[in-house]
Amino acid sequence: MKKFLLITIGIIAGITVLANLGAIIGLAISAAIMYAGYHYYKRSTSGFARFCWAAVGIIGLLTAIGNIPAFVGLLAIAALWYVYQKWNAREAVLFETDSDPFANFEREWKNITK
């Protein structure tokens, strides 16, 4: 049942990512424009250049806010990552440490003779 649930979540998240792929690419471009505006704003010396680069950064911010479906796509990517981690997770195996090497044999022999 657990694997079925993981497969179902993975398929739904994969379809959501593919449906929002264009918006995610647009968000990445908007983030790059915003970063460029910030970077060149910090490096500029004149007031007019600072104004222009601040305007570029604000435009990048507004286009990033306009890409709300991309945030849904990013949540779907996070869900895919979660499914991948849970699918490949190994169960913890607890080992019994006994000083007597024949203790395991005795325990198994009791299980067989029942």
Short mmCIF file of C-alpha atoms in Angstrom, two decimals:
data_model
loop_
_atom_site.label_atom_id
_atom_site.label_comp_id
_atom_site.label_asym_id
_atom_site.label_seq_id
_atom_site.Cartn_x
_atom_site.Cartn_y
_atom_site.Cartn_z
CA MET A 1 0.00 0.00 0.00
CA LYS A 2 2.84 2.36 0.82
CA LYS A 3 4.48 1.83 -2.59
CA PHE A 4 1.14 2.37 -4.33
CA LEU A 5 0.69 5.69 -2.54
CA LEU A 6 4.23 6.77 -3.47
CA ILE A 7 3.64 5.83 -7.12
CA THR A 8 0.37 7.77 -7.17
CA ILE A 9 1.93 10.87 -5.62
CA GLY A 10 4.88 10.60 -7.98
CA ILE A 11 2.69 10.38 -11.09
CA ILE A 12 0.54 13.33 -10.03
CA ALA A 13 3.60 15.42 -9.13
CA GLY A 14 5.30 14.51 -12.41
CA ILE A 15 2.28 15.58 -14.45
CA THR A 16 2.10 18.82 -12.45
CA VAL A 17 5.78 19.56 -13.09
CA LEU A 18 5.39 18.92 -16.82
CA ALA A 19 2.29 21.13 -16.95
CA ASN A 20 4.09 23.99 -15.20
CA LEU A 21 7.46 23.60 -16.91
CA GLY A 22 7.05 26.79 -18.94
CA ALA A 23 6.17 28.79 -15.85
CA ILE A 24 9.17 27.33 -13.99
CA ILE A 25 11.47 28.37 -16.84
CA GLY A 26 9.88 31.84 -16.79
CA LEU A 27 10.47 32.03 -13.04
CA ALA A 28 14.12 31.11 -13.53
CA ILE A 29 14.53 33.82 -16.17
CA SER A 30 12.78 36.34 -13.89
CA ALA A 31 15.10 35.39 -11.03
CA ALA A 32 18.12 35.86 -13.31
CA ILE A 33 16.88 39.31 -14.36
CA MET A 34 16.26 40.22 -10.73
CA TYR A 35 19.75 39.04 -9.75
CA ALA A 36 21.35 40.96 -12.62
CA GLY A 37 19.50 44.13 -11.59
CA TYR A 38 20.67 43.72 -7.99
CA HIS A 39 24.24 42.88 -8.99
CA TYR A 40 24.65 45.84 -11.33
CA TYR A 41 22.81 48.14 -8.91
CA LYS A 42 25.47 47.41 -6.27
CA ARG A 43 28.30 48.01 -8.76
CA SER A 44 26.99 51.21 -10.36
CA THR A 45 28.31 54.59 -9.25
CA SER A 46 26.00 57.13 -10.87
CA GLY A 47 22.50 57.86 -9.70
CA PHE A 48 20.93 57.34 -13.12
CA ALA A 49 22.55 53.91 -13.49
CA ARG A 50 21.32 52.93 -10.03
CA PHE A 51 17.81 54.04 -10.98
CA CYS A 52 17.89 52.01 -14.20
CA TRP A 53 19.22 48.85 -12.53
CA ALA A 54 16.71 49.20 -9.69
CA ALA A 55 13.96 49.40 -12.32
CA VAL A 56 15.31 46.24 -13.96
CA GLY A 57 15.29 44.48 -10.58
CA ILE A 58 11.74 45.59 -9.85
CA ILE A 59 10.59 44.40 -13.28
CA GLY A 60 12.22 41.03 -12.58
CA LEU A 61 10.47 40.88 -9.19
CA LEU A 62 7.08 41.68 -10.70
CA THR A 63 7.46 39.03 -13.39
CA ALA A 64 8.54 36.50 -10.74
CA ILE A 65 5.44 37.30 -8.69
CA GLY A 66 3.36 36.90 -11.86
CA ASN A 67 4.57 33.31 -12.25
CA ILE A 68 2.41 31.85 -9.49
CA PRO A 69 1.93 28.54 -11.36
CA ALA A 70 5.70 28.11 -11.15
CA PHE A 71 5.46 27.98 -7.37
CA VAL A 72 2.97 25.12 -7.70
CA GLY A 73 5.49 23.44 -10.02
CA LEU A 74 8.25 23.95 -7.46
CA LEU A 75 6.06 22.32 -4.81
CA ALA A 76 5.53 19.40 -7.19
CA ILE A 77 9.30 19.12 -7.66
CA ALA A 78 9.65 19.00 -3.88
CA ALA A 79 7.01 16.24 -3.77
CA LEU A 80 8.92 14.28 -6.42
CA TRP A 81 12.09 14.62 -4.38
CA TYR A 82 10.24 13.40 -1.28
CA VAL A 83 8.85 10.38 -3.16
CA TYR A 84 12.32 9.58 -4.52
CA GLN A 85 13.85 9.76 -1.04
CA LYS A 86 11.13 7.58 0.49
CA TRP A 87 11.30 5.06 -2.35
CA ASN A 88 15.06 4.58 -1.95
CA ALA A 89 15.03 4.64 1.86
CA ARG A 90 16.32 1.50 3.47
CA GLU A 91 14.69 0.11 6.52
CA ALA A 92 16.73 0.16 9.68
CA VAL A 93 17.94 -3.27 10.67
CA LEU A 94 18.62 -3.81 14.32
CA PHE A 95 21.34 -6.28 15.14
CA GLU A 96 21.45 -8.19 18.36
CA THR A 97 24.83 -8.38 19.95
CA ASP A 98 25.34 -11.46 22.04
CA SER A 99 28.57 -12.51 23.63
CA ASP A 100 27.67 -16.17 23.17
CA PRO A 101 28.08 -17.21 19.50
CA PHE A 102 25.62 -20.09 19.97
CA ALA A 103 22.77 -17.95 21.29
CA ASN A 104 21.46 -17.28 17.79
CA PHE A 105 21.57 -21.00 17.03
CA GLU A 106 19.60 -21.80 20.16
CA ARG A 107 16.97 -19.18 19.34
CA GLU A 108 16.58 -20.45 15.76
CA TRP A 109 16.41 -24.06 16.97
CA LYS A 110 13.55 -23.14 19.29
CA ASN A 111 11.70 -21.53 16.38
CA ILE A 112 12.15 -24.63 14.23
CA THR A 113 11.01 -27.10 16.86
CA LYS A 114 7.77 -25.24 17.63
#
